[in-house]
Every structure is written in C-alpha cells, then in structure tokens.
C-alpha cells in the first residue's frame, strides 16, 4: 500500500506543478478508490449507488479546490482519506437523523480499493453552472470545459488573466458548495 | 453528471498550485488579530495609568504570561488542525495545563492571605468590565482567524473552532492586561480563566457552522 501512495503522490506533485495528464490519472484513480469507499460506507441498498457517486464527486471537487493544503513532503493518502471521511460525516449529518459511525481506519487501505463501475450522479453540471455568476461561469466554460488557454479566455471576456484564474477558482469552490447544499435531508 | 465529465473538467488547463503552509496563513492572521486587539484596547479602554511604574511590572507580566502560555500551544494546534487529517492524535488535553497551573497559584495566594481578604482578591475592582471586555474584544481576532482557517481545510470543525476561540480569547486577554488594574492572582485565575474558556466554548459551538466547507 505504501508503494501505491508513492505512485499517487508522484502524480499529485506533477498535478500541482500543472501537469494535466498526471492530474487526470490521479483523479481517475482516486475516484475509483473513493467510489469503493463510499459504497462500502453507505451500504448496498439501491439508493446508495448514486448517493456514493454524488459524494465521491463532491470529494473530488473538494480535493481539487483544496489542493493547496496538501504538503508534498507528506504521504498523500492520509490527506485524501481525511477529506473523504470529513465529507462522509458531513453527508451523514445532513441526510440522516442519527449519525452512524465513521471509524478511523488505515488511510493506506483507501489506496488499495478500486471500483470502476461508474454511475451517474444526481448533479447536473449545466444547471449548476447556470446558477453561478456570469464571470465565474464564463471563465469555467471557456477554460475548463472548452479548453481555451487562460490568455485566450482573458481576450474573449475582456478580463485580465489573473481575474480569469481567480474566477475559475472561486467558481469551482462555489460549485463544490452548491453540491454540498443540494442534498435533501 | 458523469464522473468522467467532472474529471475532464478538473484536469483541463490545470493551474500550477503552490503548497500554502498553514503556519503562514494562520500565523499572519494571529499577528494581525493581535494588532487589532491592541488598537481596540488603546482606543476603547486606554492603558492603565500606572503601566510604567515598577509595581505594575510583576502583575502585568503575570497576566501576559498566562495569556501567552494559552496562546502559543493553541496557535500551534490550530495550525495543525487547519489541514485535512491534522487532528490525528494532537494532544489537545495539554491545553488545560495553564488553567490548572494558575488555579494552583491562585489557591496558594489565597491560602497565604487571611480569609477576610478573599472576596476582595477574587472580585477585585472591576470584575464585570473584565468579564465583558475580553469576550467582546475577542470577536475581532476571532473573525480574522476564522477567515484564515477557512482558506485551509480543517476536518474536525468543533475542535478547530474551539482552538480559534482559545487563540482569540488569549489575544484579547493580552490586550486587556494592559488596561486592567486588578492585580491579584485569584482575580486573574477566575476572570481571565473564565473569559478565555467562554471564548473557547463559543468557538467550539460555532466551528461546525462557520468553518464548514
């Protein structure tokens, strides 16, 4: 498991340096580990599959928007696991009357899990984007969805490059918040 | 939304991100909070008139060191708890130690004085001002430090909130000790102890609500 962490950590470091391909591989692998983790925690009832997918996506967004808090000198999985567990507890608090327990386990266990059976979450990206302020929505639309470079997006919108970056970051954070709030008790 | 779509979005045009060490963000907020406390005390309460007399040095130092001894470890633990997983086996119980020590000192001081002086030693000249001022002044550094912790990613919101309260209360007590003219150890133990504890409790209750992300 430790070897697994070393590999994921290398991907994370590359991702932090701006390597999109490495970051994509990392998120894909984390998504599988998290899917297995949440499915296990939420039980195997019919509802739990999409619930697990919702929670996993929420956690991926949280990992992305909070990646500046990861210390590259530390192992990666304990950091990921702490976020996953935090999001689980938060989710249970909001959706269940009584809080079932989320035991502390070995963070490296998480890296060993894998579930590639993708389901669709209940979140509709287009609709969520539609609720963002124009500047944030356009910045995310141009750079993150259409793949324009930041300078191209800056030219198109008339904003500075720094403003485009800030709007992307704030927009993703706002998306993560909307997803968190969207859950019904 | 399919997870593939989400991952594709997040990994398109990935901006390089530099690790932001929490000690810098939180540390700056603590320093800034401390400066606002000093300004508030100067503007709203004023310094004690005999601050620079030699007889005031010892009591002022006592109050300052009590507040500092609660402040420094609380700041250290807050820095740890502001990143995911930082709460793992942090020996937070250590934080009650300063309160315990000052209670012992207060006990010793009361024991060495006649019982008829006890009420004066505990109630002092202005216990009410102390009880009200420290929590109110603490609101400003509390808000500043909450803002800083929100930039990070705490995963134990009650404990992180309690630590923010403890730090803010200690900062406020440091400021207030330049104004306060009640110098007995029991006074400091009771009123400084109670107000700082109150701030900690408020932070503990508000944490899950203010720090959620």
Tab-separated table of C-alpha atoms in Angstrom:
chain	number	residue	atom	x	y	z
A	1	UNK	CA	0.000	0.000	0.000
A	2	UNK	CA	2.826	2.375	0.792
A	3	UNK	CA	4.156	1.797	-2.718
A	4	UNK	CA	0.757	2.767	-4.026
A	5	UNK	CA	0.944	6.002	-2.103
A	6	UNK	CA	4.364	6.833	-3.513
A	7	UNK	CA	2.975	6.463	-7.011
A	8	UNK	CA	-0.125	8.563	-6.350
A	9	UNK	CA	1.968	11.142	-4.593
A	10	UNK	CA	4.182	11.499	-7.659
A	11	UNK	CA	1.059	12.066	-9.742
A	12	UNK	CA	-0.188	14.654	-7.255
A	13	UNK	CA	3.103	16.502	-7.301
A	14	UNK	CA	3.067	16.582	-11.088
A	15	UNK	CA	-0.541	17.752	-10.942
A	16	UNK	CA	0.338	20.530	-8.524
A	17	UNK	CA	3.051	21.614	-10.960
A	18	UNK	CA	0.407	21.891	-13.699
A	19	UNK	CA	0.734	18.506	-15.444
A	20	UNK	CA	-2.834	17.934	-16.663
A	21	UNK	CA	-2.322	14.335	-17.786
A	22	UNK	CA	-0.856	13.264	-14.459
A	23	UNK	CA	-3.628	15.077	-12.637
A	24	UNK	CA	-6.248	13.334	-14.731
A	25	UNK	CA	-4.742	9.921	-13.972
A	26	UNK	CA	-4.637	10.791	-10.290
A	27	UNK	CA	-8.268	11.919	-10.151
A	28	UNK	CA	-9.392	8.839	-12.054
A	29	UNK	CA	-7.626	6.545	-9.641
A	30	UNK	CA	-8.835	8.452	-6.605
A	31	UNK	CA	-12.381	8.393	-7.968
A	32	UNK	CA	-12.280	4.593	-8.046
A	33	UNK	CA	-10.884	4.308	-4.539
A	34	UNK	CA	-13.433	6.805	-3.235
A	35	UNK	CA	-16.324	5.108	-5.017
A	36	UNK	CA	-15.451	1.809	-3.352
A	37	UNK	CA	-15.024	3.545	-0.014
A	38	UNK	CA	-18.372	5.330	-0.105
A	39	UNK	CA	-20.258	2.317	-1.452
A	40	UNK	CA	-18.898	0.332	1.445
A	41	UNK	CA	-19.877	3.008	3.958
A	42	UNK	CA	-23.352	3.680	2.620
A	43	UNK	CA	-24.375	0.059	2.371
A	44	UNK	CA	-25.559	-1.696	-0.714
A	45	UNK	CA	-29.151	-0.535	-0.981
A	46	UNK	CA	-30.425	0.715	-4.350
A	47	UNK	CA	-30.186	4.368	-3.413
A	48	UNK	CA	-26.656	4.151	-2.136
A	49	UNK	CA	-25.084	3.716	-5.557
A	50	UNK	CA	-25.928	7.173	-6.841
A	51	UNK	CA	-25.502	8.578	-3.347
A	52	UNK	CA	-21.967	7.193	-3.300
A	53	UNK	CA	-21.333	8.695	-6.725
A	54	UNK	CA	-22.623	12.108	-5.552
A	55	UNK	CA	-20.416	12.005	-2.506
A	56	UNK	CA	-17.400	10.863	-4.480
A	57	UNK	CA	-17.810	13.715	-6.957
A	58	UNK	CA	-18.218	16.195	-4.128
A	59	UNK	CA	-14.994	14.875	-2.634
A	60	UNK	CA	-13.119	15.096	-5.937
A	61	UNK	CA	-14.117	18.742	-6.224
A	62	UNK	CA	-13.050	19.332	-2.627
A	63	UNK	CA	-9.687	17.696	-3.315
A	64	UNK	CA	-9.252	19.937	-6.332
A	65	UNK	CA	-10.217	23.227	-4.700
A	66	UNK	CA	-8.228	22.497	-1.513
A	67	UNK	CA	-5.149	21.018	-3.123
A	68	UNK	CA	-3.020	23.911	-1.868
A	69	UNK	CA	-3.384	22.425	1.621
A	70	UNK	CA	-1.592	19.213	0.628
A	71	UNK	CA	2.007	19.263	1.842
A	72	UNK	CA	4.095	17.489	-0.852
A	73	UNK	CA	6.521	16.347	1.847
A	74	UNK	CA	3.794	14.188	3.423
A	75	UNK	CA	2.140	10.960	2.198
A	76	UNK	CA	-0.884	11.672	0.026
A	77	UNK	CA	-3.480	9.125	1.120
A	78	UNK	CA	-3.898	10.248	4.745
A	79	UNK	CA	-4.719	13.702	3.355
A	80	UNK	CA	-7.203	12.285	0.836
A	81	UNK	CA	-8.703	9.990	3.432
A	82	UNK	CA	-9.207	12.820	5.935
A	83	UNK	CA	-11.132	14.766	3.279
A	84	UNK	CA	-13.140	11.676	2.282
A	85	UNK	CA	-14.069	10.982	5.880
A	86	UNK	CA	-14.918	14.634	6.533
A	87	UNK	CA	-17.248	14.668	3.535
A	88	UNK	CA	-18.827	11.395	4.672
A	89	UNK	CA	-19.542	12.679	8.168
A	90	UNK	CA	-20.859	15.949	6.762
A	91	UNK	CA	-23.100	14.000	4.396
A	92	UNK	CA	-24.428	11.701	7.121
A	93	UNK	CA	-25.113	14.642	9.367
A	94	UNK	CA	-27.180	16.302	6.688
A	95	UNK	CA	-29.058	13.342	5.386
A	96	UNK	CA	-29.545	11.047	8.349
A	97	UNK	CA	-31.189	11.822	11.632
A	98	UNK	CA	-28.727	9.719	13.548
A	99	UNK	CA	-25.058	9.761	12.739
A	100	UNK	CA	-23.736	6.326	12.017
A	101	UNK	CA	-20.161	5.950	12.892
A	102	UNK	CA	-17.272	6.552	10.557
A	103	UNK	CA	-14.453	4.561	12.109
A	104	UNK	CA	-10.844	5.557	11.739
A	105	UNK	CA	-9.091	3.059	9.540
A	106	UNK	CA	-5.796	2.812	7.849
A	107	UNK	CA	-5.635	5.592	5.290
A	108	UNK	CA	-3.488	3.461	3.032
A	109	UNK	CA	-6.344	0.943	2.794
A	110	UNK	CA	-8.157	3.522	0.724
A	111	UNK	CA	-5.494	3.476	-1.955
A	112	UNK	CA	-5.895	-0.277	-2.322
A	113	UNK	CA	-9.598	-0.021	-3.124
A	114	UNK	CA	-10.878	0.141	-6.625
A	115	UNK	CA	-14.342	0.366	-8.140
A	116	UNK	CA	-14.595	1.375	-11.767
A	117	UNK	CA	-18.356	0.809	-12.121
A	118	UNK	CA	-19.302	4.339	-12.956
A	119	UNK	CA	-22.782	5.595	-12.190
A	120	UNK	CA	-24.239	8.968	-12.892
A	121	UNK	CA	-24.555	11.428	-10.038
A	122	UNK	CA	-27.667	13.467	-9.401
A	123	UNK	CA	-25.854	16.720	-10.176
A	124	UNK	CA	-26.482	18.400	-13.474
A	125	UNK	CA	-23.348	20.341	-14.330
A	126	UNK	CA	-25.021	22.632	-16.856
A	127	UNK	CA	-27.750	23.540	-14.404
A	128	UNK	CA	-25.292	24.119	-11.548
A	129	UNK	CA	-23.090	26.259	-13.802
A	130	UNK	CA	-26.167	28.258	-14.730
A	131	UNK	CA	-26.501	29.329	-11.098
A	132	UNK	CA	-23.001	30.787	-10.942
A	133	UNK	CA	-22.345	34.496	-11.506
A	134	UNK	CA	-21.608	35.230	-15.202
A	135	UNK	CA	-17.904	35.873	-14.759
A	136	UNK	CA	-17.296	32.588	-12.971
A	137	UNK	CA	-19.491	30.604	-15.328
A	138	UNK	CA	-17.841	32.027	-18.441
A	139	UNK	CA	-14.340	31.507	-17.083
A	140	UNK	CA	-15.071	27.850	-16.258
A	141	UNK	CA	-16.917	27.337	-19.538
A	142	UNK	CA	-14.034	28.735	-21.614
A	143	UNK	CA	-11.040	27.294	-19.812
A	144	UNK	CA	-12.202	24.140	-18.067
A	145	UNK	CA	-14.870	22.903	-20.499
A	146	UNK	CA	-13.890	24.262	-23.918
A	147	UNK	CA	-10.199	24.032	-23.188
A	148	UNK	CA	-9.201	27.561	-24.185
A	149	UNK	CA	-5.990	28.794	-22.622
A	150	UNK	CA	-6.249	31.356	-19.851
A	151	UNK	CA	-4.965	34.113	-22.127
A	152	UNK	CA	-7.477	33.238	-24.851
A	153	UNK	CA	-10.262	33.299	-22.283
A	154	UNK	CA	-8.973	36.630	-20.997
A	155	UNK	CA	-9.117	38.068	-24.520
A	156	UNK	CA	-12.594	36.734	-25.115
A	157	UNK	CA	-14.031	38.074	-21.868
A	158	UNK	CA	-12.037	41.281	-21.554
A	159	UNK	CA	-10.821	40.253	-18.091
A	160	UNK	CA	-7.182	40.072	-17.072
A	161	UNK	CA	-5.559	36.640	-16.933
A	162	UNK	CA	-5.337	36.874	-13.152
A	163	UNK	CA	-9.055	37.651	-12.963
A	164	UNK	CA	-9.857	34.630	-15.150
A	165	UNK	CA	-7.851	32.371	-12.822
A	166	UNK	CA	-9.495	33.801	-9.720
A	167	UNK	CA	-12.947	33.367	-11.254
A	168	UNK	CA	-12.227	29.739	-12.144
A	169	UNK	CA	-11.057	29.007	-8.619
A	170	UNK	CA	-13.976	30.776	-6.973
A	171	UNK	CA	-16.408	29.187	-9.389
A	172	UNK	CA	-15.179	25.681	-8.612
A	173	UNK	CA	-15.408	26.408	-4.901
A	174	UNK	CA	-18.945	27.693	-5.353
A	175	UNK	CA	-19.836	24.569	-7.354
A	176	UNK	CA	-18.482	22.390	-4.571
A	177	UNK	CA	-20.633	24.316	-2.084
A	178	UNK	CA	-23.764	24.034	-4.194
A	179	UNK	CA	-23.265	20.292	-4.457
A	180	UNK	CA	-22.889	20.096	-0.693
A	181	UNK	CA	-26.064	22.061	-0.104
A	182	UNK	CA	-28.105	20.363	-2.742
A	183	UNK	CA	-28.654	17.233	-0.669
A	184	UNK	CA	-32.087	16.620	0.678
A	185	UNK	CA	-32.483	15.568	4.293
B	1	UNK	CA	-23.139	14.339	-14.220
B	2	UNK	CA	-20.780	11.551	-15.141
B	3	UNK	CA	-17.606	11.330	-13.133
B	4	UNK	CA	-15.601	11.301	-16.360
B	5	UNK	CA	-17.004	14.707	-17.260
B	6	UNK	CA	-16.090	16.078	-13.865
B	7	UNK	CA	-12.552	14.704	-14.059
B	8	UNK	CA	-12.174	16.015	-17.597
B	9	UNK	CA	-13.232	19.454	-16.419
B	10	UNK	CA	-10.941	19.476	-13.399
B	11	UNK	CA	-7.942	18.256	-15.388
B	12	UNK	CA	-8.286	20.688	-18.283
B	13	UNK	CA	-5.800	23.564	-18.121
B	14	UNK	CA	-4.529	22.675	-14.681
B	15	UNK	CA	-3.148	25.744	-12.999
B	16	UNK	CA	0.099	25.146	-11.082
B	17	UNK	CA	-0.674	25.398	-7.386
B	18	UNK	CA	1.870	26.101	-4.736
B	19	UNK	CA	1.508	24.458	-1.345
B	20	UNK	CA	0.405	27.138	1.093
B	21	UNK	CA	1.778	26.163	4.511
B	22	UNK	CA	-0.919	26.759	7.139
B	23	UNK	CA	1.529	28.304	9.568
B	24	UNK	CA	1.902	31.264	7.277
B	25	UNK	CA	-1.811	31.894	6.715
B	26	UNK	CA	-2.811	31.245	10.330
B	27	UNK	CA	0.281	32.904	11.797
B	28	UNK	CA	-0.343	36.079	9.838
B	29	UNK	CA	-3.964	36.122	10.970
B	30	UNK	CA	-2.903	35.727	14.612
B	31	UNK	CA	-0.410	38.597	14.342
B	32	UNK	CA	-2.944	40.765	12.566
B	33	UNK	CA	-5.617	39.855	15.131
B	34	UNK	CA	-3.239	40.783	17.930
B	35	UNK	CA	-2.627	44.196	16.400
B	36	UNK	CA	-6.346	44.897	16.094
B	37	UNK	CA	-6.776	43.916	19.754
B	38	UNK	CA	-4.088	46.391	20.824
B	39	UNK	CA	-5.701	49.156	18.775
B	40	UNK	CA	-9.128	48.340	20.255
B	41	UNK	CA	-7.838	48.359	23.830
B	42	UNK	CA	-5.994	51.633	23.278
B	43	UNK	CA	-8.974	53.283	21.615
B	44	UNK	CA	-11.824	51.959	23.760
B	45	UNK	CA	-10.308	51.335	27.198
B	46	UNK	CA	-6.914	53.026	27.409
B	47	UNK	CA	-3.813	51.817	29.227
B	48	UNK	CA	-3.754	51.512	32.991
B	49	UNK	CA	-2.393	54.812	34.345
B	50	UNK	CA	0.423	53.173	36.291
B	51	UNK	CA	1.508	50.823	33.498
B	52	UNK	CA	5.114	52.015	33.560
B	53	UNK	CA	5.518	52.057	37.337
B	54	UNK	CA	7.747	49.355	38.739
B	55	UNK	CA	4.979	47.982	40.971
B	56	UNK	CA	2.863	47.160	37.919
B	57	UNK	CA	5.522	45.156	36.129
B	58	UNK	CA	5.043	41.922	38.007
B	59	UNK	CA	1.222	41.686	37.789
B	60	UNK	CA	1.178	42.767	34.143
B	61	UNK	CA	3.821	40.159	33.361
B	62	UNK	CA	1.762	37.529	35.187
B	63	UNK	CA	-1.313	38.275	33.084
B	64	UNK	CA	0.705	38.448	29.889
B	65	UNK	CA	2.459	35.176	30.545
B	66	UNK	CA	-0.780	33.395	31.435
B	67	UNK	CA	-2.368	34.546	28.183
B	68	UNK	CA	0.794	33.763	26.216
B	69	UNK	CA	1.004	30.261	27.652
B	70	UNK	CA	-2.551	29.564	26.483
B	71	UNK	CA	-1.974	31.343	23.149
B	72	UNK	CA	1.178	29.676	21.855
B	73	UNK	CA	0.171	25.984	22.058
B	74	UNK	CA	-3.354	26.818	20.870
B	75	UNK	CA	-1.914	28.522	17.788
B	76	UNK	CA	0.356	25.547	17.179
B	77	UNK	CA	-2.532	23.070	17.344
B	78	UNK	CA	-4.768	25.304	15.250
B	79	UNK	CA	-2.128	25.310	12.514
B	80	UNK	CA	-2.088	21.515	12.656
B	81	UNK	CA	-5.852	21.174	12.676
B	82	UNK	CA	-6.363	23.521	9.758
B	83	UNK	CA	-5.243	20.894	7.262
B	84	UNK	CA	-7.012	17.620	6.481
B	85	UNK	CA	-6.169	14.921	8.989
B	86	UNK	CA	-4.192	17.294	11.207
B	87	UNK	CA	-6.349	16.399	14.200
B	88	UNK	CA	-4.912	12.870	14.294
B	89	UNK	CA	-3.559	12.342	17.821
B	90	UNK	CA	-2.910	16.004	18.641
B	91	UNK	CA	-2.521	16.059	22.451
B	92	UNK	CA	-5.131	18.770	22.952
B	93	UNK	CA	-5.525	17.886	26.632
B	94	UNK	CA	-2.244	19.748	27.199
B	95	UNK	CA	-4.138	22.980	26.615
B	96	UNK	CA	-5.813	22.846	30.039
B	97	UNK	CA	-2.426	22.841	31.764
B	98	UNK	CA	-2.044	26.658	32.030
B	99	UNK	CA	-5.522	26.904	33.583
B	100	UNK	CA	-4.599	24.238	36.068
B	101	UNK	CA	-1.320	25.965	36.997
B	102	UNK	CA	-2.901	29.380	37.509
B	103	UNK	CA	-5.636	27.792	39.638
B	104	UNK	CA	-2.916	26.275	41.828
B	105	UNK	CA	-1.130	29.636	42.087
B	106	UNK	CA	-4.412	31.316	42.973
B	107	UNK	CA	-5.046	28.706	45.630
B	108	UNK	CA	-1.620	29.286	47.108
B	109	UNK	CA	-2.126	33.033	47.082
B	110	UNK	CA	-5.493	32.726	48.844
B	111	UNK	CA	-4.050	30.314	51.391
B	112	UNK	CA	-1.382	32.823	52.352
B	113	UNK	CA	-3.915	35.624	52.892
B	114	UNK	CA	-6.485	35.987	55.674
B	115	UNK	CA	-9.908	34.676	54.711
B	116	UNK	CA	-11.428	38.129	55.154
B	117	UNK	CA	-9.437	39.359	52.130
B	118	UNK	CA	-10.560	36.606	49.844
B	119	UNK	CA	-13.629	38.310	48.411
B	120	UNK	CA	-11.626	41.450	47.570
B	121	UNK	CA	-8.885	39.379	45.957
B	122	UNK	CA	-11.342	37.490	43.768
B	123	UNK	CA	-13.834	40.204	42.921
B	124	UNK	CA	-11.257	42.984	42.520
B	125	UNK	CA	-12.219	46.489	41.410
B	126	UNK	CA	-13.769	45.685	38.132
B	127	UNK	CA	-14.579	42.055	37.508
B	128	UNK	CA	-17.588	42.935	35.395
B	129	UNK	CA	-15.565	45.036	32.963
B	130	UNK	CA	-13.130	42.148	32.599
B	131	UNK	CA	-15.932	39.633	32.077
B	132	UNK	CA	-17.486	41.750	29.352
B	133	UNK	CA	-14.414	43.264	27.670
B	134	UNK	CA	-12.353	40.153	26.978
B	135	UNK	CA	-15.089	38.258	25.073
B	136	UNK	CA	-16.212	41.362	23.159
B	137	UNK	CA	-12.704	42.377	22.134
B	138	UNK	CA	-12.078	38.754	21.128
B	139	UNK	CA	-14.735	38.958	18.407
B	140	UNK	CA	-12.433	40.832	16.021
B	141	UNK	CA	-9.435	38.455	16.111
B	142	UNK	CA	-11.936	35.570	16.105
B	143	UNK	CA	-13.391	36.753	12.805
B	144	UNK	CA	-9.941	37.308	11.287
B	145	UNK	CA	-8.689	33.863	12.295
B	146	UNK	CA	-11.907	32.140	11.172
B	147	UNK	CA	-11.363	33.748	7.778
B	148	UNK	CA	-7.802	32.389	7.674
B	149	UNK	CA	-8.817	28.867	8.719
B	150	UNK	CA	-11.484	28.896	6.024
B	151	UNK	CA	-8.703	29.312	3.455
B	152	UNK	CA	-7.342	25.973	4.598
B	153	UNK	CA	-9.322	22.749	5.061
B	154	UNK	CA	-9.993	21.723	8.672
B	155	UNK	CA	-11.666	18.331	9.016
B	156	UNK	CA	-12.586	18.495	12.709
B	157	UNK	CA	-14.661	21.641	12.834
B	158	UNK	CA	-15.629	21.621	16.519
B	159	UNK	CA	-12.053	21.282	17.724
B	160	UNK	CA	-10.719	23.730	15.149
B	161	UNK	CA	-13.446	26.192	16.199
B	162	UNK	CA	-12.604	25.755	19.882
B	163	UNK	CA	-8.944	26.465	19.097
B	164	UNK	CA	-9.864	29.611	17.180
B	165	UNK	CA	-11.851	30.708	20.249
B	166	UNK	CA	-8.977	29.928	22.578
B	167	UNK	CA	-6.499	31.858	20.415
B	168	UNK	CA	-8.850	34.832	20.077
B	169	UNK	CA	-9.631	34.844	23.816
B	170	UNK	CA	-5.927	34.730	24.689
B	171	UNK	CA	-5.141	37.578	22.288
B	172	UNK	CA	-7.935	39.603	23.823
B	173	UNK	CA	-6.656	38.879	27.348
B	174	UNK	CA	-3.168	40.001	26.313
B	175	UNK	CA	-4.611	43.311	25.154
B	176	UNK	CA	-6.846	43.694	28.191
B	177	UNK	CA	-3.982	43.123	30.627
B	178	UNK	CA	-2.504	46.493	29.602
B	179	UNK	CA	-5.693	48.115	30.841
B	180	UNK	CA	-6.744	46.002	33.804
B	181	UNK	CA	-5.805	47.312	37.263
B	182	UNK	CA	-6.807	44.220	39.213
B	183	UNK	CA	-3.574	42.516	40.081
B	184	UNK	CA	-4.320	39.612	42.411
B	185	UNK	CA	-3.551	36.106	41.170
B	186	UNK	CA	-7.028	34.795	42.103
B	187	UNK	CA	-8.603	37.587	40.046
B	188	UNK	CA	-6.562	36.613	37.000
B	189	UNK	CA	-7.263	32.930	37.538
B	190	UNK	CA	-11.019	33.415	37.827
B	191	UNK	CA	-11.867	36.188	35.386
B	192	UNK	CA	-9.184	35.678	32.758
B	193	UNK	CA	-9.668	31.933	33.053
B	194	UNK	CA	-13.447	32.167	32.747
B	195	UNK	CA	-13.472	34.584	29.824
B	196	UNK	CA	-10.892	32.667	27.817
B	197	UNK	CA	-12.813	29.452	28.474
B	198	UNK	CA	-16.002	31.188	27.362
B	199	UNK	CA	-14.377	32.188	24.071
B	200	UNK	CA	-13.182	28.604	23.591
B	201	UNK	CA	-16.675	27.266	24.222
B	202	UNK	CA	-18.212	29.743	21.782
B	203	UNK	CA	-15.686	28.689	19.139
B	204	UNK	CA	-16.442	25.038	19.776
B	205	UNK	CA	-20.152	25.655	19.201
B	206	UNK	CA	-19.685	27.968	16.207
B	207	UNK	CA	-16.943	25.966	14.492
B	208	UNK	CA	-19.127	23.456	12.614
B	209	UNK	CA	-21.236	26.304	11.328
B	210	UNK	CA	-18.530	28.865	10.491
B	211	UNK	CA	-15.773	26.572	9.225
B	212	UNK	CA	-17.797	24.160	7.096
B	213	UNK	CA	-16.579	23.718	3.515
